[in-house]
Coordinates of C-alpha atoms and ligand atoms in Angstrom, one line a residue:
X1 CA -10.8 -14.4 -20.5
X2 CA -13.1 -17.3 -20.4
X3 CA -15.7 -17.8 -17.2
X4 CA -14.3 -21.3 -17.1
X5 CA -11.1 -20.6 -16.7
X6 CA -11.9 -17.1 -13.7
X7 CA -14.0 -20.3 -12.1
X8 CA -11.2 -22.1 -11.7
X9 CA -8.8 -19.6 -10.4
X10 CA -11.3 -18.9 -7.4
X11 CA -12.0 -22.6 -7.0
X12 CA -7.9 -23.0 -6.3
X13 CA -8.3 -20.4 -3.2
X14 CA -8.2 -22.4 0.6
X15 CA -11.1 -20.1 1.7
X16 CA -10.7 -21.3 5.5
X17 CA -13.1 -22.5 7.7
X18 CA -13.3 -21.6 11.4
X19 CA -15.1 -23.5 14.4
X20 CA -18.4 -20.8 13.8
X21 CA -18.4 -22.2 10.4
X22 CA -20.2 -18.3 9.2
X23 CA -18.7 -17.0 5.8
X24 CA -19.0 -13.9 3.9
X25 CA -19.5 -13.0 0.4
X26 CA -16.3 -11.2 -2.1
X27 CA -17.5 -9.8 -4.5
X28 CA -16.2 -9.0 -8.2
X29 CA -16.3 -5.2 -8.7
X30 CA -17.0 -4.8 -12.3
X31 CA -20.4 -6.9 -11.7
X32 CA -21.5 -6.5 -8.5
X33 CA -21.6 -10.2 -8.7
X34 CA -20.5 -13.0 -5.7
X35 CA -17.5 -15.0 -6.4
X36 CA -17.1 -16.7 -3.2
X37 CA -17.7 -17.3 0.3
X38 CA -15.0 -17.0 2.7
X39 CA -14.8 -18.2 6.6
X40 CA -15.5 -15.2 9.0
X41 CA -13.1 -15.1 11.6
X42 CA -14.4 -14.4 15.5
X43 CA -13.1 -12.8 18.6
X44 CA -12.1 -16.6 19.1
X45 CA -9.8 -17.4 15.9
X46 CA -8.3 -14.4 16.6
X47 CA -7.4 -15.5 19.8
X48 CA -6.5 -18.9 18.7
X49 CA -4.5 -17.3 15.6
X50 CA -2.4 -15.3 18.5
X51 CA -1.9 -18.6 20.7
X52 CA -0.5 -20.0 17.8
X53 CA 1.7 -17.2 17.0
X54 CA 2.9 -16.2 20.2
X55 CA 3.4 -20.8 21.0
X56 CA 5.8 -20.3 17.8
X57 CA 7.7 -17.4 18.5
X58 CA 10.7 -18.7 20.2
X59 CA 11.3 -21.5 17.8
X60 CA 10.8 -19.4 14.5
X61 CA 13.3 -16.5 16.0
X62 CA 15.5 -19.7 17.0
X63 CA 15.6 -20.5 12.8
X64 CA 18.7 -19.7 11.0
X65 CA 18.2 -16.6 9.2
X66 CA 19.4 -18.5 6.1
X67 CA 16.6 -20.6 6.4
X68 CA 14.4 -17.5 7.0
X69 CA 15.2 -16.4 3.7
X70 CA 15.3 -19.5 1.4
X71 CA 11.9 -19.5 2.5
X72 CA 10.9 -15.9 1.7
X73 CA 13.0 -16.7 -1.7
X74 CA 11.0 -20.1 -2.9
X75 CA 7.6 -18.1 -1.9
X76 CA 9.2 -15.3 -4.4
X77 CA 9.5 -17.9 -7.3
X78 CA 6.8 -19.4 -6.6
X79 CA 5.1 -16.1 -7.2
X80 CA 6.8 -15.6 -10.3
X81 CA 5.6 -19.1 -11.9
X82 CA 1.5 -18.7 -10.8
X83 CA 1.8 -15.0 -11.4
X84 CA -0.9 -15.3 -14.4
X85 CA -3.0 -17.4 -12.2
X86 CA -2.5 -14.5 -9.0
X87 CA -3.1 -12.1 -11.3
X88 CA -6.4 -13.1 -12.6
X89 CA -7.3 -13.8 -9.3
X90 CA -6.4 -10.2 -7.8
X91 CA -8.5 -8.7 -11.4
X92 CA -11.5 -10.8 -10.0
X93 CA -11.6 -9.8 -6.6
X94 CA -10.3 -5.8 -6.3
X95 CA -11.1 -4.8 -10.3
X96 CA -7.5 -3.7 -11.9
X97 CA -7.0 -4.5 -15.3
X98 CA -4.8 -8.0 -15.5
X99 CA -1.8 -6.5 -16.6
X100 CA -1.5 -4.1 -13.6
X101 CA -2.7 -6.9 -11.5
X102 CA 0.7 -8.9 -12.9
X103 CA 2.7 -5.7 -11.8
X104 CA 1.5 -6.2 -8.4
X105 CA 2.2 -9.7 -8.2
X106 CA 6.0 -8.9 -9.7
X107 CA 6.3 -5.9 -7.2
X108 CA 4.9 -7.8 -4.1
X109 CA 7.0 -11.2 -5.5
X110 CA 9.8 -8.5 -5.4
X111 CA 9.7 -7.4 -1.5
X112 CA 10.1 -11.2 -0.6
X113 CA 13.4 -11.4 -2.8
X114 CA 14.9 -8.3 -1.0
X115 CA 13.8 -9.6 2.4
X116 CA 15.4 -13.1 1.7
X117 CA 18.3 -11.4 0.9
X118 CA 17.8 -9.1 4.1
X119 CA 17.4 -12.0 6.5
X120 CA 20.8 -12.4 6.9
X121 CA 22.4 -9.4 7.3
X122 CA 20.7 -8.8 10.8
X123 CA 23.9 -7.7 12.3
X124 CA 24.5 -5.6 15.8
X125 CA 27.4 -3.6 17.1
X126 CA 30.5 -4.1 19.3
X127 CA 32.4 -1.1 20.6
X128 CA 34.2 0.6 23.4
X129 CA 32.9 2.6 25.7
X130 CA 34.4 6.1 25.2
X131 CA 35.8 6.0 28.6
X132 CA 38.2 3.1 27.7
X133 CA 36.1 1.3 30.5
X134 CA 34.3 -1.6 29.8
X135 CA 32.4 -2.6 26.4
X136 CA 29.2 -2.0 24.3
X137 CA 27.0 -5.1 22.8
X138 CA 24.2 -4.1 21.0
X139 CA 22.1 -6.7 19.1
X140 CA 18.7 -6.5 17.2
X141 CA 16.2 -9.3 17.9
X142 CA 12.6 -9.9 17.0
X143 CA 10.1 -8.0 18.5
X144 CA 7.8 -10.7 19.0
X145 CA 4.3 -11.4 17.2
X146 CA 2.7 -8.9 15.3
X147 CA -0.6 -8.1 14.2
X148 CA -0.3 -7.0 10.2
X149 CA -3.6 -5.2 9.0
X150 CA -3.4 -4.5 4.8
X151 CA -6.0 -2.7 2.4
X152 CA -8.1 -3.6 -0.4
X153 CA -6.2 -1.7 -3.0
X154 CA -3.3 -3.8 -2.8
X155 CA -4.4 -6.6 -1.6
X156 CA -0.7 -8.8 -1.8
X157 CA 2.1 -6.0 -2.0
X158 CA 0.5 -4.4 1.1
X159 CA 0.8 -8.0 2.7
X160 CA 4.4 -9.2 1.1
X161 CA 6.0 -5.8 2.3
X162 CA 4.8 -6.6 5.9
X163 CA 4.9 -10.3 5.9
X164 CA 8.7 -10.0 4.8
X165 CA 10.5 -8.5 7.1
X166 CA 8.5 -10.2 9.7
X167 CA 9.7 -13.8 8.2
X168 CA 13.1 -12.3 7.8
X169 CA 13.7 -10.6 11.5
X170 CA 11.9 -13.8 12.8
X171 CA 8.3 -13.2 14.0
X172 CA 5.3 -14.4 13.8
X173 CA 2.4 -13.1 12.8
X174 CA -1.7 -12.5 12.6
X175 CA -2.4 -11.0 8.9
X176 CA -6.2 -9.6 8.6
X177 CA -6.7 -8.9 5.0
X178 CA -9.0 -6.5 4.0
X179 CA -12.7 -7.5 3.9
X180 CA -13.3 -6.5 0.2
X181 CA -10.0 -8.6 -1.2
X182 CA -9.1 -11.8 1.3
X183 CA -8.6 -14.1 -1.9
X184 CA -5.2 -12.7 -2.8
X185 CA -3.9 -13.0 1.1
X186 CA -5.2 -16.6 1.0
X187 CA -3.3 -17.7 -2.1
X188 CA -0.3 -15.6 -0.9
X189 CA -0.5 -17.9 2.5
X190 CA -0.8 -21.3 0.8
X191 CA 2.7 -20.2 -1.2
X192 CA 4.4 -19.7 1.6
X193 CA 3.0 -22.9 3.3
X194 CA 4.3 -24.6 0.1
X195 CA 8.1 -23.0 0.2
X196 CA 8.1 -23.8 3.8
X197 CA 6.7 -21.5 6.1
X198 CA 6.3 -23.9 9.5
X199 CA 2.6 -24.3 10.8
X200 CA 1.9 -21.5 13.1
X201 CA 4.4 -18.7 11.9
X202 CA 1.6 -17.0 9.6
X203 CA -2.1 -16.6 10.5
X204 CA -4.7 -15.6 8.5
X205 CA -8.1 -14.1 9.7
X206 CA -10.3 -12.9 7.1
X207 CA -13.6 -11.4 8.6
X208 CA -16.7 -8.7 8.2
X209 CA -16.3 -7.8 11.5
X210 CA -12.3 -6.1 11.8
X211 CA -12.9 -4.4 15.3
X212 CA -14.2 -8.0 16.8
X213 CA -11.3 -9.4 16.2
X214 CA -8.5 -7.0 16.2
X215 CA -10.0 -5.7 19.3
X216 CA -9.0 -8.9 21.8
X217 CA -5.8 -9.3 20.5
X218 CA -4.9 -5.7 21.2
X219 CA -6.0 -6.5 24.6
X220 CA -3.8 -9.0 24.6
X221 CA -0.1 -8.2 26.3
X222 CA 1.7 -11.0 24.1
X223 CA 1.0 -9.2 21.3
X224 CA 3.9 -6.6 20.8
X225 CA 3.0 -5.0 17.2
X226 CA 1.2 -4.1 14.7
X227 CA 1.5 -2.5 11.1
X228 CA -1.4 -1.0 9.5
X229 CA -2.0 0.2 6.0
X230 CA -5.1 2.0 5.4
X231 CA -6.9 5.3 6.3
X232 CA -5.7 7.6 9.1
X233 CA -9.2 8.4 11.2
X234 CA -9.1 4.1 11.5
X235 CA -5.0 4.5 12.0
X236 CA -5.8 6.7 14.8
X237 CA -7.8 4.7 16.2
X238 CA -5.6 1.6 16.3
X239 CA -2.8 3.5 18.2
X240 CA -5.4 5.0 20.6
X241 CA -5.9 0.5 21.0
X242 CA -2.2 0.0 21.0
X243 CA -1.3 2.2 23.6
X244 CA -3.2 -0.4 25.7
X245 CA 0.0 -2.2 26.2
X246 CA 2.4 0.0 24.2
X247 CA 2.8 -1.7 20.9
X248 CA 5.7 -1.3 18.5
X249 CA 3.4 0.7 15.8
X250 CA 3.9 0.8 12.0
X251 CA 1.9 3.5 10.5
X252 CA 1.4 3.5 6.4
X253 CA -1.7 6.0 6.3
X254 CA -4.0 8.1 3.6
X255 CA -1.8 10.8 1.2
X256 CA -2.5 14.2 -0.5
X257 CA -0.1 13.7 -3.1
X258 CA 0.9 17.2 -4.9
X259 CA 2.2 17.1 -8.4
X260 CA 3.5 20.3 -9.1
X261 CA 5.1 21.2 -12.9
X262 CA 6.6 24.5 -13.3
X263 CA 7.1 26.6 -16.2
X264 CA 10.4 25.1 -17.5
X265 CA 9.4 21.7 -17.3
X266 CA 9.6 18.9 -19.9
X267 CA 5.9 18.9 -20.6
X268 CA 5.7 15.6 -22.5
X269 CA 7.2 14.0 -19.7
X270 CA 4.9 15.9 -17.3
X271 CA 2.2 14.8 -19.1
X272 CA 3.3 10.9 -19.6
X273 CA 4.1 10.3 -15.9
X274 CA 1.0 12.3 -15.0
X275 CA -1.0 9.7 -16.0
X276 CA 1.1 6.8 -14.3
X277 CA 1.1 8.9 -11.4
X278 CA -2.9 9.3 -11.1
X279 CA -4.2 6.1 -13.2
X280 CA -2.1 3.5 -11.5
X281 CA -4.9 1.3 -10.1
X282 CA -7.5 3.3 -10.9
X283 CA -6.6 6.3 -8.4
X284 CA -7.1 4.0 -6.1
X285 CA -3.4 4.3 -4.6
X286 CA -2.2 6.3 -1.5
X287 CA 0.7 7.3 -3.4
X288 CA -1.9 8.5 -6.2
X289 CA -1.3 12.2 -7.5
X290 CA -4.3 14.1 -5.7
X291 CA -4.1 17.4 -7.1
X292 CA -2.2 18.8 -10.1
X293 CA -0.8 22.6 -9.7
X294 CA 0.9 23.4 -12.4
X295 CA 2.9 26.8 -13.6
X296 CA 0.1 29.5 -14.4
X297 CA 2.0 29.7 -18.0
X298 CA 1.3 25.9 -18.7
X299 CA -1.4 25.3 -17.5
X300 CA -4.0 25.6 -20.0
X301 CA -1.9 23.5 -22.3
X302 CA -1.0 20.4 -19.7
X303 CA -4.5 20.4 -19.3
X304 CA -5.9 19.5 -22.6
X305 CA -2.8 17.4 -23.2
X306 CA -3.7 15.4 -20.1
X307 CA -7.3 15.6 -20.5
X308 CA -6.7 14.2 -24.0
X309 CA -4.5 11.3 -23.0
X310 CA -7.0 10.3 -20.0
X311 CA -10.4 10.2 -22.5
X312 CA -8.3 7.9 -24.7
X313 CA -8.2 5.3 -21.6
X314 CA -10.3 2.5 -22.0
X315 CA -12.4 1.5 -19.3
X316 CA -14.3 -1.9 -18.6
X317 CA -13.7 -5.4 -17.0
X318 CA -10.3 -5.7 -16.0
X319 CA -10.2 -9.2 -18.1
X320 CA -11.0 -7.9 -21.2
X321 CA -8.1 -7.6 -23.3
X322 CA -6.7 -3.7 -23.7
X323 CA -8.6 -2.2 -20.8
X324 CA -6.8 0.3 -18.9
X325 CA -9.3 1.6 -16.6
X326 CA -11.3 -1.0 -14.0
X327 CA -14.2 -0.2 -11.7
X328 CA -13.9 1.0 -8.3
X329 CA -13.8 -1.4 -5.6
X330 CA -17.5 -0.5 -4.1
X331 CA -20.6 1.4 -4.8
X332 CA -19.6 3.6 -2.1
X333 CA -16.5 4.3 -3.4
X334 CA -17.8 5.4 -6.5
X335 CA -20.1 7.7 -4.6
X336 CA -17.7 9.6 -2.7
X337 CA -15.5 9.9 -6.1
X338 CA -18.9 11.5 -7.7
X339 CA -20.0 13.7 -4.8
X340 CA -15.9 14.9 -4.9
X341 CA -16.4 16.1 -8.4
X342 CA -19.9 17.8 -8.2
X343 CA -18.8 19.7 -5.3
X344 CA -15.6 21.1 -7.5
X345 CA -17.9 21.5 -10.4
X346 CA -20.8 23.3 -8.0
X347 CA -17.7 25.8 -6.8
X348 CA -16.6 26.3 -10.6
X349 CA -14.0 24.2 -12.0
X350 CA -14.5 22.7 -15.7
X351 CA -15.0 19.6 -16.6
X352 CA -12.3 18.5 -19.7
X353 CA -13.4 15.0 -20.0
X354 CA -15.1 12.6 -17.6
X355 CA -17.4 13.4 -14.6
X356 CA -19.8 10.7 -15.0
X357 CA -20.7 6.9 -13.7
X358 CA -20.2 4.7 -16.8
X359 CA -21.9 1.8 -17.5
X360 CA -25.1 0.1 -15.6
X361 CA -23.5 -2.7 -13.8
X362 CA -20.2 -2.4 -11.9
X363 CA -18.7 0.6 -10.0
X364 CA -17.3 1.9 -12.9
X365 CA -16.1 6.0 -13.3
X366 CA -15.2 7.8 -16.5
X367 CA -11.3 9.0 -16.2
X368 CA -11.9 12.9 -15.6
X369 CA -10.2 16.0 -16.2
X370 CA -11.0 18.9 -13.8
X371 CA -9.6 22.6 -15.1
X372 CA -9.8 25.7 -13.1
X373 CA -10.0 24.4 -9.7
X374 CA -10.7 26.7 -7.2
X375 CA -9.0 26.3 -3.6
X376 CA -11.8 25.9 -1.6
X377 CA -12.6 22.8 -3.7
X378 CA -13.1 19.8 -1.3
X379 CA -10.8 17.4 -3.7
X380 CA -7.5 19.4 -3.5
X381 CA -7.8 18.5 0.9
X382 CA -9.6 14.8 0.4
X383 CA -7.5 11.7 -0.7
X384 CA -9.8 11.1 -3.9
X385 CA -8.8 7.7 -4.3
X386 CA -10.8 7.6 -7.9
X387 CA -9.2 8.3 -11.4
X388 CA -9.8 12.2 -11.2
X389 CA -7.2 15.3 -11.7
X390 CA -7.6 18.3 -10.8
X391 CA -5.6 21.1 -12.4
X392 CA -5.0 24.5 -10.3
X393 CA -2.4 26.8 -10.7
X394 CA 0.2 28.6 -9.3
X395 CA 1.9 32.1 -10.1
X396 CA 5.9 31.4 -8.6
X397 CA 7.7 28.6 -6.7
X398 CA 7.0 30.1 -2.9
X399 CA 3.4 29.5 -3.6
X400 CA 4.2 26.2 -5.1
X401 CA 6.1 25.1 -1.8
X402 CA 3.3 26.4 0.1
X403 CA 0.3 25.2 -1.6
X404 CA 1.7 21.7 -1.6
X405 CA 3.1 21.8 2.1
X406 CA -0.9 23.1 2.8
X407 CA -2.2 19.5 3.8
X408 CA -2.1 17.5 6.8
X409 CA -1.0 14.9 4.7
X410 CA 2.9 13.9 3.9
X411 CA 3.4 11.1 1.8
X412 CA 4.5 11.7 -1.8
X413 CA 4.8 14.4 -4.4
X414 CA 5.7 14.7 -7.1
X415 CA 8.3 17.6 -9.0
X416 CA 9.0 18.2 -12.5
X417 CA 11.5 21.1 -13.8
X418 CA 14.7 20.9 -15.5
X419 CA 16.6 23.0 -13.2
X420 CA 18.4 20.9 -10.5
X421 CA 19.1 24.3 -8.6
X422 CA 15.1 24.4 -7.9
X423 CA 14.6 20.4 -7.7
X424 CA 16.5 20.4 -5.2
X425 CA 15.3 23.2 -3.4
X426 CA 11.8 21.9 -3.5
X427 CA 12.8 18.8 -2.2
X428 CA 14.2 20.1 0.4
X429 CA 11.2 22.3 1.8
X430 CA 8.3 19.8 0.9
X431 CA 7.2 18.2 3.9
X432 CA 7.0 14.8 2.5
X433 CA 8.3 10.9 3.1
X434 CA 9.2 10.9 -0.1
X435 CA 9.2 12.6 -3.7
X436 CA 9.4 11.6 -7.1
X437 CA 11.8 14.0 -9.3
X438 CA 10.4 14.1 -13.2
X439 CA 8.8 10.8 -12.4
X440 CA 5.5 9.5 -11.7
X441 CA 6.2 6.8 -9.5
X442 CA 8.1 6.2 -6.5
X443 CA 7.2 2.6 -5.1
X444 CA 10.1 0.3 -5.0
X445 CA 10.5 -2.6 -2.5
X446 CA 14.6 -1.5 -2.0
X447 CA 13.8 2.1 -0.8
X448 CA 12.0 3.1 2.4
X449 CA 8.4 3.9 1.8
X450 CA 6.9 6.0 4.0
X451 CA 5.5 9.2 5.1
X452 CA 5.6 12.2 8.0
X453 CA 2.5 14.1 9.5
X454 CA -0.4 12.6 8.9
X455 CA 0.2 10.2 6.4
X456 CA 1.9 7.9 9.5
X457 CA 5.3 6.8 10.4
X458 CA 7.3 3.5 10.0
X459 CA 9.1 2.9 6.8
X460 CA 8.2 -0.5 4.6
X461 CA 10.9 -1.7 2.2
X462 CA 14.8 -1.0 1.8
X463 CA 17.3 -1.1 4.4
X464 CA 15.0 0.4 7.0
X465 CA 12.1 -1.9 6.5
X466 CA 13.5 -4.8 8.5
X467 CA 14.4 -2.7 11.4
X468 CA 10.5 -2.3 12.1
X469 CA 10.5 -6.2 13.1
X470 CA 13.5 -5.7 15.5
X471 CA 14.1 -4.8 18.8
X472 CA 17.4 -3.5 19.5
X473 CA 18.9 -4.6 22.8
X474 CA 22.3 -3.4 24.5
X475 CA 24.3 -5.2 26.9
X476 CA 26.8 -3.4 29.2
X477 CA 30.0 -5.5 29.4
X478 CA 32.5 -5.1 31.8
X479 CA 35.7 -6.7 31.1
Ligands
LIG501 C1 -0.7 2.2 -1.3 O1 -1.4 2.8 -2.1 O2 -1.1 2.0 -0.1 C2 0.7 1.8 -1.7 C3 1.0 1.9 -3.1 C4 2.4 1.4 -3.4 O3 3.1 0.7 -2.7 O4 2.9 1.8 -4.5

């Protein structure tokens, strides 16, 4: 990829400026290096980003819903046609090698196409009372402006999955991208300016300082939601904020993801969507595969097999052609993912490949294999979010189920066997959102995404997605 041409893509980015006219720096992963300065919102623009929101309400929930959608449909072309260009831009700014940075743009283009088509099938219900007396009206409207808060990991699915369902159920919105990724969630905005989003409906406030300016507009009563992706210490602190005037509260948190392969497995299978399910984005996924515990009779053999597959991965700059493996997105990220590994290493698991920094510039980590994990190891509790497996074992499928269910965390796992008896069994007692069965990956914008204890509640995506934007509202009618 030539510099010219990663120049130009950053150039094309509206980088925003607000009244304080202060910026600050993104930065490009796999150098360390600045690419651009970006306006730093205030307390202020966050107030004049809800102003504008909550002056726009009415009118936006006024807008046919077909109108809603053709927007949210032209944005998802649009998509489609700069993907390369979004693509490049998204490698530059969070690390992920291009072609899993064009996956994201197809899977975030996606979410707008199934809430285009979702937009206008916001229907409500007309019965009769049981008692024969009277009538039931029940009708879903929007909830009102919303507050959406997305990571650095994804840095335009997490936004097109909430931005949406918010354009289809009619509300508008503040969006606060991540510190570490804004670019993407800037580009994303001007598409949706150019397919017609009306002035006002979408706000963007990128800035260093999140709690200066989430923290007045959660103090502000015409605010009436929020949706966070991100951590779950920060996403209990958000609803400890909301509670201020008892916000509708979308909850996408941190996971713990077991993968768990038992004896009669299909081991090549195992072993192929192993590697999807923990290399996707470096690791760096909530929906990542945490910890591997596999059948006590297989074991020793997934192990090399994976370990073998995950030294074979290339890593460097996400823009050089055939890369599979980018940096992490900070220095500090790459020091938890270290200190993770010592301390499973220090307590006596082995090392099959990996363990080490690589490189001397960039936040770069080998792809690492860790055998013979014992329980106490810190990695099998601790979202890793860094391109490591851990392998443990287990002897039967009761201490399968309970090793996995032994997390605060609920997100994903992940089951492979061959006997649908035990499948679905397993899926039954895992206490999970949701489960891949012989597959490594789960994410798809037409099915709820989601999870239960810890890992939040809410669901983004399918049928249930829009219904987080809506309000239902019943009306007693007497005939
Ligand atoms: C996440 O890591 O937060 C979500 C990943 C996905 O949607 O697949």
């Amino acid at each position: 990829m030539s510099a010219d041409r990663e120049r130009a893509v950053v150039d094309r980015v509206p980088t925003c400026t607000f009244a304080g006219g202060t910026t600050f720096a993104v930065e490009d992963p796999s150098t360390g290096e600045v690419l651009c300065e970006v306006g730093d919102a205030t307390a202020q623009d966050a107030v004049a980003a809800l102003d504008a929101a909550h002056e726009h309400q009415a009118e936006w929930a006024a807008t046919a819903p077909r109108v809603r959608g053709e927007i949210l449909r032209r944005a998802f072309e649009l998509m489609n046609e700069r993907a390369a260009d979004l693509a490049l831009l998204m490698t530059l700014e969070m690390g992920k090698p291009v072609a899993e940075s064009k996956a994201e743009v197809t899977y975030a283009a996606e979410f707008f196409r199934w809430f285009a088509e979702e937009a206008v099938r916001i229907a409500g219900r007309w019965s009769t009372n049981p008692s024969g007396d009277g009538r039931l009206l029940t009708m879903r409207q929007p909830v009102g402006p919303c507050l959406l808060i997305t990571p650095w990991n994804f840095p335009m699915a997490m936004g097109t999955r909430k931005i949406g369902p918010a354009i289809a159920a009619g509300c508008t919105m503040i969006v606060k991208p991540a510190q570490l990724t804004p670019l993407s969630m800037l580009m994303l905005a001007d598409i949706l300016r150019e397919a017609g989003l009306p002035d006002g409906v979408l706000n963007v406030v990128p800035t260093s300082k999140a709690g200066d300016v989430t923290g007045p507009l959660f103090a502000d009563p015409r605010l009436r939601k929020v949706s966070f992706t991100g951590s779950t210490p920060v996403g209990k602190k958000l609803m400890e904020q909301a509670s201020q005037h008892l916000l509708r509260v979308s909850m996408e948190l941190g996971g713990n993801a077991p993968f768990l392969v038992f004896a009669d497995a299909d081991l090549d299978a195992a072993v192929d969507q192993a590697v999807v399910a923990k290399m996707r984005n470096m690791g760096e996924s909530c929906v990542a595969a945490n910890r591997f515990h596999v059948h006590e009779s297989v074991a020793d053999e997934f192990a090399a097999r994976l370990a073998e597959r995950m030294a074979a991965m290339k890593v460097g700059r996400g823009t050089e052609d055939g890369v599979d493996v980018g940096p992490l997105i900070s220095a500090d990220q790459r020091d938890i993912v270290r200190g993770l590994v010592d301390d499973a290493v220090s307590k006596g698991a082995k090392v099959l490949t990996g363990g080490e920094d690589v490189g001397d510039r960039g936040y770069f980590y080998a792809p690492t294999v860790l055998a013979n994990v014992p329980p106490d190891a810190e990695l099998l509790r601790t979202e890793i979010f860094g391109p490591v497996a851990p392998v443990a074992t287990f002897a039967d499928d009761d201490e399968a189920v309970r090793t996995a269910n032994d997390s605060e965390f609920g997100l994903v796992a992940y089951v492979f066997t061959r006997d649908l008896k035990r499948a679905l069994s397993v899926a039954e007692a895992l206490e999970v959102g949701m489960l891949g069965l012989n597959r490594g990956m789960v994410s798809n914008p037409a099915a709820p995404f989601g999870g239960v204890k810890e890992s939040g509640f809410g669901r983004e995506g399918g049928v249930e997605g829009i219904d987080e934007y809506l309000a239902v509202k019943y009306v007693a009618v007497d005939l």
